[in-house]
PDB file of C-alpha atoms in Angstrom:
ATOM      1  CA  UNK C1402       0.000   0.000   0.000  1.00 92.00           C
ATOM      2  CA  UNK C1403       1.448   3.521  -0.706  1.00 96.00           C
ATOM      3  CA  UNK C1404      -0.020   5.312   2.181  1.00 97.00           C
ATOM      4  CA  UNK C1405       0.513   8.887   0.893  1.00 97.00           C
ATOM      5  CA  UNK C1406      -1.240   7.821  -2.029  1.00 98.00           C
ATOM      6  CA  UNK C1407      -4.258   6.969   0.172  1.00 98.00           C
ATOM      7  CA  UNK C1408      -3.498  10.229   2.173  1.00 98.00           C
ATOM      8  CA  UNK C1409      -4.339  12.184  -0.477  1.00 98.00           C
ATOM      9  CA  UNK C1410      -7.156  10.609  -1.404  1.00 98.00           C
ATOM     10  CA  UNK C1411      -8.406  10.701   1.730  1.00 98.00           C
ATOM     11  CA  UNK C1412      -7.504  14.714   1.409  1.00 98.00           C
ATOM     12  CA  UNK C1413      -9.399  14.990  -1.593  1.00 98.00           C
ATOM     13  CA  UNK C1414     -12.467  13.217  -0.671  1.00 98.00           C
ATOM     14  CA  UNK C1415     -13.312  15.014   1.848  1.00 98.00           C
ATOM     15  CA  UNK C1416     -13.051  18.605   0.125  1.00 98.00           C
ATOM     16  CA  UNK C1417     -15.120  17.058  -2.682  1.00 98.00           C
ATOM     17  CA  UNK C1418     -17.848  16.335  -0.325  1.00 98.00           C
ATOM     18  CA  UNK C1419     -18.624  20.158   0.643  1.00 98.00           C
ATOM     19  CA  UNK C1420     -17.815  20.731  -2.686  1.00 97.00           C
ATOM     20  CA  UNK C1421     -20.813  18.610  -3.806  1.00 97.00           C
ATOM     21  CA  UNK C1422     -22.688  19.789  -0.587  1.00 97.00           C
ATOM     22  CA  UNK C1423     -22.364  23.275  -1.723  1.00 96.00           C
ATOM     23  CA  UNK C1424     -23.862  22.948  -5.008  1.00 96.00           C
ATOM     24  CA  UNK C1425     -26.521  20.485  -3.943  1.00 96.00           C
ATOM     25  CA  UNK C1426     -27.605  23.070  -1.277  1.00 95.00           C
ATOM     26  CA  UNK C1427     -27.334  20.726   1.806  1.00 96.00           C
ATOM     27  CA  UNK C1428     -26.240  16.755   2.527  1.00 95.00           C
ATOM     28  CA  UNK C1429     -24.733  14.501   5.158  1.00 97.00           C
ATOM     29  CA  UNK C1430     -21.424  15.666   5.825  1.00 97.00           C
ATOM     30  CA  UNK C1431     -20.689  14.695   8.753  1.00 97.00           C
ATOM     31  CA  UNK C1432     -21.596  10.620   8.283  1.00 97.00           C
ATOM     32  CA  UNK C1433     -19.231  11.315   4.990  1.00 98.00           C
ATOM     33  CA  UNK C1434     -16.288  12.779   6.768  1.00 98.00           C
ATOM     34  CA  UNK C1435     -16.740  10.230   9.099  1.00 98.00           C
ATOM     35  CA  UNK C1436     -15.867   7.132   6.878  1.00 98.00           C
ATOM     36  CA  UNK C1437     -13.731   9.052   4.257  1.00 98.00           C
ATOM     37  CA  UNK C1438     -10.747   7.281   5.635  1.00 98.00           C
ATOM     38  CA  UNK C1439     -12.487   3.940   5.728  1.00 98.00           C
ATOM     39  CA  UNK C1440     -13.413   4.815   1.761  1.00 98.00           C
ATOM     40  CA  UNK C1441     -10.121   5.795   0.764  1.00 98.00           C
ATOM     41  CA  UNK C1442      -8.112   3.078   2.089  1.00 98.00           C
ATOM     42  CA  UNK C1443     -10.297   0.080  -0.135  1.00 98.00           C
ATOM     43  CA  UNK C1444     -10.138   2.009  -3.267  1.00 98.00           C
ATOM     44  CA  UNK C1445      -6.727   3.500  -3.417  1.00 98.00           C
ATOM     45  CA  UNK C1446      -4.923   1.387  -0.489  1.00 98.00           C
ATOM     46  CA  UNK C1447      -4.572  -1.929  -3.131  1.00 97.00           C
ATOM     47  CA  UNK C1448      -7.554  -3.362  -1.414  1.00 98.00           C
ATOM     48  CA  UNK C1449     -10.825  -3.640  -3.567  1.00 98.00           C
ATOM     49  CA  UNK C1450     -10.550  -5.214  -7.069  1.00 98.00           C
ATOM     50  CA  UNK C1451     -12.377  -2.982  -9.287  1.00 98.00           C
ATOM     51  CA  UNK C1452     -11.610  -1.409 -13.003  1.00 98.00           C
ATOM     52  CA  UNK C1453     -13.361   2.021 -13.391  1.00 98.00           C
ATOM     53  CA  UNK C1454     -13.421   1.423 -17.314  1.00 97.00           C
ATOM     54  CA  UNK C1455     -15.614  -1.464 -17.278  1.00 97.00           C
ATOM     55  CA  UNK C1456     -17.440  -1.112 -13.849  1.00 96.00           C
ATOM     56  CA  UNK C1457     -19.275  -4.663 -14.701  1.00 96.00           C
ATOM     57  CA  UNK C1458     -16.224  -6.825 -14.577  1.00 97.00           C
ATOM     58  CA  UNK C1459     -17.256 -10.027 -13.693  1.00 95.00           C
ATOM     59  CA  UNK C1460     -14.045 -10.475 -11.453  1.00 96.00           C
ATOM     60  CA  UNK C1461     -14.709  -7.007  -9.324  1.00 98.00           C
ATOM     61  CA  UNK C1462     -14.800  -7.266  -5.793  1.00 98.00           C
ATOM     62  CA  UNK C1463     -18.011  -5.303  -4.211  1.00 98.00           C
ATOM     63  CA  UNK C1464     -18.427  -2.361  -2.097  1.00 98.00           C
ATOM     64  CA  UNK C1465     -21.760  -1.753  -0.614  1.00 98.00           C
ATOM     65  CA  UNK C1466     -22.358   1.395   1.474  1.00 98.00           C
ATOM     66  CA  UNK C1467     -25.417   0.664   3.647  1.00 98.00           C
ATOM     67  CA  UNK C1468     -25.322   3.834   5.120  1.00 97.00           C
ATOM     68  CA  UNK C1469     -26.464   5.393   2.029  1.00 97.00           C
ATOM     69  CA  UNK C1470     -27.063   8.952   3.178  1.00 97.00           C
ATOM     70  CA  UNK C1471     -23.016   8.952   3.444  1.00 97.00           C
ATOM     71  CA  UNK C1472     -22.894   9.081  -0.078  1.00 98.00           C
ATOM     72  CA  UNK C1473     -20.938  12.221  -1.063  1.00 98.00           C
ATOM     73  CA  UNK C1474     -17.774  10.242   0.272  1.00 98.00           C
ATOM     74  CA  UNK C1475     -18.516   7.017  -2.007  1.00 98.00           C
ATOM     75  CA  UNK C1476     -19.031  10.228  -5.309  1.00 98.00           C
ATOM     76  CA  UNK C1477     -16.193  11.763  -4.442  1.00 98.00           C
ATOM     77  CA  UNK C1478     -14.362   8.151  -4.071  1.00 98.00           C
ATOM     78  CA  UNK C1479     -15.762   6.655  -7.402  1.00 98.00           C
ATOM     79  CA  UNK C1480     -15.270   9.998  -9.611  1.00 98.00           C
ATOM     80  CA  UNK C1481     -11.531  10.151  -8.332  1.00 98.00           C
ATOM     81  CA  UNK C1482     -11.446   6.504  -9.051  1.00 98.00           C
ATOM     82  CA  UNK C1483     -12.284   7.131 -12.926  1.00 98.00           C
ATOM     83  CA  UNK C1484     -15.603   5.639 -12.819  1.00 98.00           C
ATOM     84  CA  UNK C1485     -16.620   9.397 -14.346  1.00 97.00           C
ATOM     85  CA  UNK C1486     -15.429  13.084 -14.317  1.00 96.00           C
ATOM     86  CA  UNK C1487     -15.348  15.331 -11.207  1.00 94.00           C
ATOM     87  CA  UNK C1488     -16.854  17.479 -12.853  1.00 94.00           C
ATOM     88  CA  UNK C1489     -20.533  15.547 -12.656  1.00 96.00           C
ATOM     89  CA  UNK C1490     -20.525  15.708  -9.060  1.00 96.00           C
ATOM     90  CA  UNK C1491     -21.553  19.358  -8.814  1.00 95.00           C
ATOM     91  CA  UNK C1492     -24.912  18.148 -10.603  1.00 96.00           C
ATOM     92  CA  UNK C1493     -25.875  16.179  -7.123  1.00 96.00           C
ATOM     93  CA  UNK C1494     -29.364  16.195  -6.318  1.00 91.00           C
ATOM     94  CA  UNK C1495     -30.180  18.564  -9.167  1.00 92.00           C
ATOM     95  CA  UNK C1496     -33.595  17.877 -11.296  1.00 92.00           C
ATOM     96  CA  UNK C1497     -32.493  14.859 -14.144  1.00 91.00           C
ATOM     97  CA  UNK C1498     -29.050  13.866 -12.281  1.00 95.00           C
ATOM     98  CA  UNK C1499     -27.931  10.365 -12.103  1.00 95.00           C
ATOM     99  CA  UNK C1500     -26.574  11.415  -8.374  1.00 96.00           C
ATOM    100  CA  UNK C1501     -29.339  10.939  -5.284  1.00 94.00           C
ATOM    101  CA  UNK C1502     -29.187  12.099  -2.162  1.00 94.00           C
ATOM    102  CA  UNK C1503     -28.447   7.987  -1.906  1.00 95.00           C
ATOM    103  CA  UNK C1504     -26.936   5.987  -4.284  1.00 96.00           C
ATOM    104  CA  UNK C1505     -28.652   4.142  -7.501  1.00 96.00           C
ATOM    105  CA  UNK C1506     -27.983   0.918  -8.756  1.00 96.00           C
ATOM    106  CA  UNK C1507     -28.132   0.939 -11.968  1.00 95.00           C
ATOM    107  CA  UNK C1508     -27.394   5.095 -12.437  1.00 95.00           C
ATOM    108  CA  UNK C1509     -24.201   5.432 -10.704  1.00 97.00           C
ATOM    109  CA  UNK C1510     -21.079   3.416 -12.068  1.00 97.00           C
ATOM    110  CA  UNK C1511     -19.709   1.823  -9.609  1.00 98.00           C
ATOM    111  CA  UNK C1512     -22.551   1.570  -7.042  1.00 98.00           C
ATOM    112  CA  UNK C1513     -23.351  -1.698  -6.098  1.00 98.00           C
ATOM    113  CA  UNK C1514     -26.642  -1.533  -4.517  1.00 97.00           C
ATOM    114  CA  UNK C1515     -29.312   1.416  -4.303  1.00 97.00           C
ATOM    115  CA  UNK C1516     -29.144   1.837  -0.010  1.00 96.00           C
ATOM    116  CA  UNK C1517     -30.417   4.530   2.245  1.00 88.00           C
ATOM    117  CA  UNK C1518     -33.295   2.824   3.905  1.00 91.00           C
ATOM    118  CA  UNK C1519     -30.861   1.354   6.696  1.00 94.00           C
ATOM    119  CA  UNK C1520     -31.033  -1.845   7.219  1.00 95.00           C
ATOM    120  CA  UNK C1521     -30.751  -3.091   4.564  1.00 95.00           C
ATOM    121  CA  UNK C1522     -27.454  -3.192   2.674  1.00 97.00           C
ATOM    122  CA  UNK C1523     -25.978  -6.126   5.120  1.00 98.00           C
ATOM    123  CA  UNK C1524     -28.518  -8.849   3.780  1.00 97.00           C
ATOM    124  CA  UNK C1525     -28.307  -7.338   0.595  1.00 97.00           C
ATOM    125  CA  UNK C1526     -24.261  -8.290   0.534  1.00 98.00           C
ATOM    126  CA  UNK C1527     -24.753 -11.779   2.320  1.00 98.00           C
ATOM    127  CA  UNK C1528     -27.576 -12.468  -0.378  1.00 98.00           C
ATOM    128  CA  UNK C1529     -24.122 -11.474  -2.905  1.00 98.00           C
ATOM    129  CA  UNK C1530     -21.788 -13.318  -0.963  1.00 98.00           C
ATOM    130  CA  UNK C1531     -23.531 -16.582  -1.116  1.00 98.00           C
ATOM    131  CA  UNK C1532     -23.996 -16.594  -4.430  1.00 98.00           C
ATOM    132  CA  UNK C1533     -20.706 -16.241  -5.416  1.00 97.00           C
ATOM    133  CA  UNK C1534     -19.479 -18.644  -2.780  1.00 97.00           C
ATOM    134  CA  UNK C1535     -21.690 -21.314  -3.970  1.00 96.00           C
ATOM    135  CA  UNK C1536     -20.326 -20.789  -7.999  1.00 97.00           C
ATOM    136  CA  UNK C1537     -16.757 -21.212  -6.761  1.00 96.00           C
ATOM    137  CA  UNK C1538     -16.234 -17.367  -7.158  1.00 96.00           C
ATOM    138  CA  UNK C1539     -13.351 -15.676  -5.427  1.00 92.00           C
ATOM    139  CA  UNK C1540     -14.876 -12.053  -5.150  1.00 96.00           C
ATOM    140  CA  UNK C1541     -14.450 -10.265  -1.708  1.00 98.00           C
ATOM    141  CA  UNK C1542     -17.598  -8.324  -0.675  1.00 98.00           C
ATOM    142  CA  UNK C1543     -17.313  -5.417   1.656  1.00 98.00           C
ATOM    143  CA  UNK C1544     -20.281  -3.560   3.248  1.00 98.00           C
ATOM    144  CA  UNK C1545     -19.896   0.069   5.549  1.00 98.00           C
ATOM    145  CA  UNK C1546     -22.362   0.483   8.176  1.00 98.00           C
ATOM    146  CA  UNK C1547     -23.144   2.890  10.508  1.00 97.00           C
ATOM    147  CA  UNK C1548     -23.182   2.333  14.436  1.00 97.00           C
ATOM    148  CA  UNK C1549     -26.802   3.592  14.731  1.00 96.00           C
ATOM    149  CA  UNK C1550     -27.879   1.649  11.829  1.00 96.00           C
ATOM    150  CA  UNK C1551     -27.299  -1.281  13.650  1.00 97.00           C
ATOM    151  CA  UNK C1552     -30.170  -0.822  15.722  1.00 96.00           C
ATOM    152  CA  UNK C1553     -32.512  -2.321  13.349  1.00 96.00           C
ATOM    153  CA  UNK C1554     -33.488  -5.860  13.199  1.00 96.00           C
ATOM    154  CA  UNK C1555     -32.425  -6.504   9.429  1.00 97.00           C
ATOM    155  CA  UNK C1556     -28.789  -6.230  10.418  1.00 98.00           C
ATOM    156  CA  UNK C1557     -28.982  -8.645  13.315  1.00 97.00           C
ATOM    157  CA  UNK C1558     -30.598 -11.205  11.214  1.00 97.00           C
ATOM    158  CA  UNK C1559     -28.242 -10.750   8.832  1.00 98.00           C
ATOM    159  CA  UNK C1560     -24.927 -11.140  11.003  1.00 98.00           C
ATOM    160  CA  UNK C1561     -26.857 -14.462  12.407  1.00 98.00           C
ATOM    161  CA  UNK C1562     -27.398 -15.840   8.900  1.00 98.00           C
ATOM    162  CA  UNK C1563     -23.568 -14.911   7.481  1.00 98.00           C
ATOM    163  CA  UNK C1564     -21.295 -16.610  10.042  1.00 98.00           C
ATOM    164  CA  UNK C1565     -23.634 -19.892   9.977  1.00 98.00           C
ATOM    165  CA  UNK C1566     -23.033 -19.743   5.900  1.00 98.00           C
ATOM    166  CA  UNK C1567     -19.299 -19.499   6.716  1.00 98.00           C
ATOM    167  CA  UNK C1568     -18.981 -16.244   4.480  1.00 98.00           C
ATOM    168  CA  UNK C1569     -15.524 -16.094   4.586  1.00 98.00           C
ATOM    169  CA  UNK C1570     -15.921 -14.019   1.572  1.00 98.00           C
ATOM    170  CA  UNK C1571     -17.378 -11.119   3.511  1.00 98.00           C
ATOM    171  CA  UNK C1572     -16.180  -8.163   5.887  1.00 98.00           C
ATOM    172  CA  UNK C1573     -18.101  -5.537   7.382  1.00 98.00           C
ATOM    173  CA  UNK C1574     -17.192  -2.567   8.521  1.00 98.00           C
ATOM    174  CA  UNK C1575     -19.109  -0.533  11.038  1.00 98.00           C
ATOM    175  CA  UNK C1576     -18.285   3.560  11.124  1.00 98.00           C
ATOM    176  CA  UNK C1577     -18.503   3.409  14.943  1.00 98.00           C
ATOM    177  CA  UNK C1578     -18.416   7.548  15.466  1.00 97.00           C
ATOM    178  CA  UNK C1579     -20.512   7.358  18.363  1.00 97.00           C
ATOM    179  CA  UNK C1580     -23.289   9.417  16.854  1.00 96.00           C
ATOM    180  CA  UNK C1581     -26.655   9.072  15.172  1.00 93.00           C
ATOM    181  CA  UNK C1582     -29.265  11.995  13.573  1.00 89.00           C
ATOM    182  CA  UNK C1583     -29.120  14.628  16.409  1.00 85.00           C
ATOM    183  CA  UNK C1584     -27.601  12.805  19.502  1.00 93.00           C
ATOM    184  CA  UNK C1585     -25.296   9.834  21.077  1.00 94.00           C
ATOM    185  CA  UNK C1586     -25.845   6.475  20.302  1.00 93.00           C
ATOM    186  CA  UNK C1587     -26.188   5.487  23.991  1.00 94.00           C
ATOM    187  CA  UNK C1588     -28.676   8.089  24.636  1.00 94.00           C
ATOM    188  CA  UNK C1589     -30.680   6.777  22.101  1.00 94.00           C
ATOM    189  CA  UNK C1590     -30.414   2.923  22.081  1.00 94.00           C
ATOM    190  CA  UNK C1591     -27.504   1.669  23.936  1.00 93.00           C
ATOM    191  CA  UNK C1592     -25.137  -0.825  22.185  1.00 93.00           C
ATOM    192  CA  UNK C1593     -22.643  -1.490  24.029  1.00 95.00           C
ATOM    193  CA  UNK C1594     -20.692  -3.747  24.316  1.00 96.00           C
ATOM    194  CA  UNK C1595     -20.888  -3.522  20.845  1.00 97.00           C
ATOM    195  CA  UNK C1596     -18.067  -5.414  19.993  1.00 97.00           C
ATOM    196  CA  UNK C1597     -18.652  -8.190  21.753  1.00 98.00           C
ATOM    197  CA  UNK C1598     -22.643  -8.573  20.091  1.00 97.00           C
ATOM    198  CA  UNK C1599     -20.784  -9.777  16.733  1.00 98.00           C
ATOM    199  CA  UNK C1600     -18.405 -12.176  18.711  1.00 98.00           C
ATOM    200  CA  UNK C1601     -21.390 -13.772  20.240  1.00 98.00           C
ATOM    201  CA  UNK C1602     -22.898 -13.913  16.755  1.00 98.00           C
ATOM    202  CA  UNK C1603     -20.106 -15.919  15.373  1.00 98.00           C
ATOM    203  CA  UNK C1604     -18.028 -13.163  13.689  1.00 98.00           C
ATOM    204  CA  UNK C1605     -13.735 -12.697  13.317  1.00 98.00           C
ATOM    205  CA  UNK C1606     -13.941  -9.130  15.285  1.00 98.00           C
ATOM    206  CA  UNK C1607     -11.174  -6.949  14.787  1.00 98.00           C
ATOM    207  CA  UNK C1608     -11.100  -3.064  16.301  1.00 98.00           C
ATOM    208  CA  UNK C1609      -9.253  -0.531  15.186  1.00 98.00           C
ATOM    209  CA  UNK C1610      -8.444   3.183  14.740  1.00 98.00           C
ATOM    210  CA  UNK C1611     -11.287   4.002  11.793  1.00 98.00           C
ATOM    211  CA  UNK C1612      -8.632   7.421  10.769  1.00 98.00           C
ATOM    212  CA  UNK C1613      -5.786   5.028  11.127  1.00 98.00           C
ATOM    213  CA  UNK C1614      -4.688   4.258   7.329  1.00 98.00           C
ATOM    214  CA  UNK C1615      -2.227   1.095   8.467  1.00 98.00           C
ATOM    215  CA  UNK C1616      -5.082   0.004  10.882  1.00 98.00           C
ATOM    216  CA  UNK C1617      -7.881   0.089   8.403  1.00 98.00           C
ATOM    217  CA  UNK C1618      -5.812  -1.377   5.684  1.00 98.00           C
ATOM    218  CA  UNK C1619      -4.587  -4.636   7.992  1.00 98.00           C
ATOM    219  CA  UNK C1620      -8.199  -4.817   9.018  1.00 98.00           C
ATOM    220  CA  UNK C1621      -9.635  -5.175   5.477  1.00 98.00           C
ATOM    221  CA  UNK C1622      -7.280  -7.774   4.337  1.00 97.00           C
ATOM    222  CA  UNK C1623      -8.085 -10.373   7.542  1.00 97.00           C
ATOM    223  CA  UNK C1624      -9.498 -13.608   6.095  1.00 97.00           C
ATOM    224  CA  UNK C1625     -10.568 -16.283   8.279  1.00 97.00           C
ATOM    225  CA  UNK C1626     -11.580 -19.491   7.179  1.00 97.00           C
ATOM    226  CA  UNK C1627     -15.297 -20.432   7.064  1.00 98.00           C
ATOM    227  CA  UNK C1628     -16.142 -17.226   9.187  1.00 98.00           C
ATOM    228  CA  UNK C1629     -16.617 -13.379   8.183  1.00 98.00           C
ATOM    229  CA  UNK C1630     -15.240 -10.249   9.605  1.00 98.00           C
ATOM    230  CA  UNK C1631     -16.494  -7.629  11.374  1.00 98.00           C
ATOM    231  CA  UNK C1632     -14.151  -4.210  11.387  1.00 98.00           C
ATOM    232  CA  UNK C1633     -15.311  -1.987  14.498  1.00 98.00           C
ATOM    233  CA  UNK C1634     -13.902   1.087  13.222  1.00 98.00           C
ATOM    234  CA  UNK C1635     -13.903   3.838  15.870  1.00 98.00           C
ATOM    235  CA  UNK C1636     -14.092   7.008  14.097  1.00 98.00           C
ATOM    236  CA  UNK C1637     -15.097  10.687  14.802  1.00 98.00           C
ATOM    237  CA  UNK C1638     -18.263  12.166  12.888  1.00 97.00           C
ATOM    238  CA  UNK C1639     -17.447  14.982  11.145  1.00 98.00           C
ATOM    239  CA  UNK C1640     -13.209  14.170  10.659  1.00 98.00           C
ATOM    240  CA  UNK C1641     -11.242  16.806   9.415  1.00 98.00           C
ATOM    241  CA  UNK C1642     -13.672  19.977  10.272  1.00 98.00           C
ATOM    242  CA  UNK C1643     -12.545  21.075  13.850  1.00 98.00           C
ATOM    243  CA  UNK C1644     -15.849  22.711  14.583  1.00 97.00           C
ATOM    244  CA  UNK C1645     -18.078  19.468  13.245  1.00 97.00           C
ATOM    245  CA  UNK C1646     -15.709  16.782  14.645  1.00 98.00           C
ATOM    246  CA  UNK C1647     -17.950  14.898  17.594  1.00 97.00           C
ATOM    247  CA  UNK C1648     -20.662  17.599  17.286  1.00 96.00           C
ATOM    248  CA  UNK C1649     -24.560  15.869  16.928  1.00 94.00           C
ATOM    249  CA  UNK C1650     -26.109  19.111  14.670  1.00 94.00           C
ATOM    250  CA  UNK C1651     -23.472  18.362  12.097  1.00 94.00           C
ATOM    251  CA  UNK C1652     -25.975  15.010  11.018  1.00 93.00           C
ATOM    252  CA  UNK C1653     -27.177  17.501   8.273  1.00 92.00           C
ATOM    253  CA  UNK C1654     -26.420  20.941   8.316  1.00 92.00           C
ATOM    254  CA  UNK C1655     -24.533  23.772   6.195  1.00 96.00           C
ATOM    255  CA  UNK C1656     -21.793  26.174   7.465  1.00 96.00           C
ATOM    256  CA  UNK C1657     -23.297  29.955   8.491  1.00 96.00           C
ATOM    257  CA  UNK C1658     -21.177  32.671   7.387  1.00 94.00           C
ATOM    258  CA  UNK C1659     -18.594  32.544  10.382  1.00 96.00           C
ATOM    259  CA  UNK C1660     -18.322  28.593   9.958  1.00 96.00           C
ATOM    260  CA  UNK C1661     -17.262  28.462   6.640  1.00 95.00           C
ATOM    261  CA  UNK C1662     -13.505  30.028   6.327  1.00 95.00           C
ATOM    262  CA  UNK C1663     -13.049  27.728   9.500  1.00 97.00           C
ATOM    263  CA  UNK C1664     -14.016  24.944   6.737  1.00 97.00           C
ATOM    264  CA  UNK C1665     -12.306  26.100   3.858  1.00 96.00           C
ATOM    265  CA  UNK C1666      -9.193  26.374   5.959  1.00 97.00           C
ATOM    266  CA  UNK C1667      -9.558  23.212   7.671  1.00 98.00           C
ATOM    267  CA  UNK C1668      -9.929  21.387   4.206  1.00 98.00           C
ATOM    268  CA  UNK C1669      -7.535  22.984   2.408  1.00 97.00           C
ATOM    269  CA  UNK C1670      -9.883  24.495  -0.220  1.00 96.00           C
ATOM    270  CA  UNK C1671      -9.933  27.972  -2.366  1.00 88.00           C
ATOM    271  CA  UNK C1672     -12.341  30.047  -3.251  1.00 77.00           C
ATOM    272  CA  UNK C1673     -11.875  28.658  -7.170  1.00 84.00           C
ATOM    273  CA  UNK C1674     -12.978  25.310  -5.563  1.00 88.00           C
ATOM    274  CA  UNK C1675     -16.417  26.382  -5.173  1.00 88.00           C
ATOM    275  CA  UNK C1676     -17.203  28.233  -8.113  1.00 80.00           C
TER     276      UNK C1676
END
């Protein structure tokens, strides 16, 4: 892996998504800044198998973000990626664009399953998994979660069913930043010990540092035999803006007038960058 490389992904990503949030008039930055680290790492870190020029290839691994509301990081990711021109992303959530406010199978090269409704993207991916374990395929599958996603009953039935289907050929990863809409995910429903719920349900569990590039790269490339992996990584909503880092109203919300040369500053952007 050439860590700078991912670095500056990482770097870019997250400028592009207040880039895109600024032309689409409003989105979910702080979920996106959350996992842009996470994002980076599997497509420029040497981990996911994909080719941008023919987004079908048979031989692709899959990315599925079930936390579809996160999507400005996954545009930003796939654009920079080659799947199409950076240029397309300022057309998010404009009337006729292929880009949602969630991602579009079918609209969207390189998305791999229309998510937003959470829930659902998990059994989605095991449904994905088992096919292609059952034709002898050798595809990895990867789904992103969030932490307060996982209070819904989908997910839970889907981390039973995966581990007794020995899905080796599947890892999640949960975007553990603590937070959900407008408050702490303990205040809310509490889920701890977190962890330990996707031992008990059979899983390889491996924590790390979700901002960590070394961590999150080691994490994605575990493989255990007959069982899949769950990657708790701990990460701070709202990474890489000082004043949204940890902060609940940052769910979905745009910078005021004093908030924004804190954020242009923070992310390294010019004034050109938003025209």
């Amino acid at each position: 892996m050439d860590k700078e490389r991912v670095l500056c992904a990482a770097d870019d990503i997250r400028k592009w998504i207040y880039i895109i949030a600024h032309h689409a008039g409003g989105g979910h930055m702080g979920a996106a800044f959350s996992m842009t680290d996470i994002i980076a790492t599997l497509y420029f870190g040497d981990v996911l198998k994909y080719d941008a020029a023919n987004p079908g290839w048979c031989d692709r691994d899959r990315f599925v973000l079930s936390k579809g509301h996160a999507c400005y990081a996954l545009y930003a990711a796939l654009a920079r990626a080659g799947y199409f021109s950076v240029e397309e992303l300022k057309s998010v959530g404009k009337p006729g664009s292929k880009f949602g406010g969630h991602p579009r199978i079918g609209e969207v090269p390189g998305v791999e399953a229309s998510t937003g409704a959470l829930g659902h993207g998990l059994s989605f991916t095991v449904g994905m998994a088992l096919a292609h374990k059952k034709d002898g395929l050798e595809n990895h599958f990867y789904v992103l979660l969030g932490d307060g996603e996982c209070q819904e009953g989908s997910v839970w039935e889907a981390a039973l069913s995966a581990p007794s289907l020995e899905l080796d050929n599947l890892t999640v990863i949960v975007d553990h930043n603590k937070l959900q809409a407008m408050d702490e995910l303990e205040k809310i429903v509490r889920m701890q010990p977190f962890a330990e719920k996707w031992r008990a349900f059979g899983w390889n569990v491996v924590e790390i540092d979700g901002h960590d590039i070394e961590q999150i790269h080691d994490a994605m490339m575990v493989r255990k035999k007959n069982v899949p992996t769950a990657v708790i990584a701990h990460t701070i909503k709202g990474k890489g803006v000082s004043f949204m880092e940890g902060v609940p109203i940052w769910h979905y919300r745009m910078p005021n007038e004093e908030e924004l040369p804190v954020l242009i500053k923070d992310l390294g952007l010019s004034e050109t960058d938003l025209e």
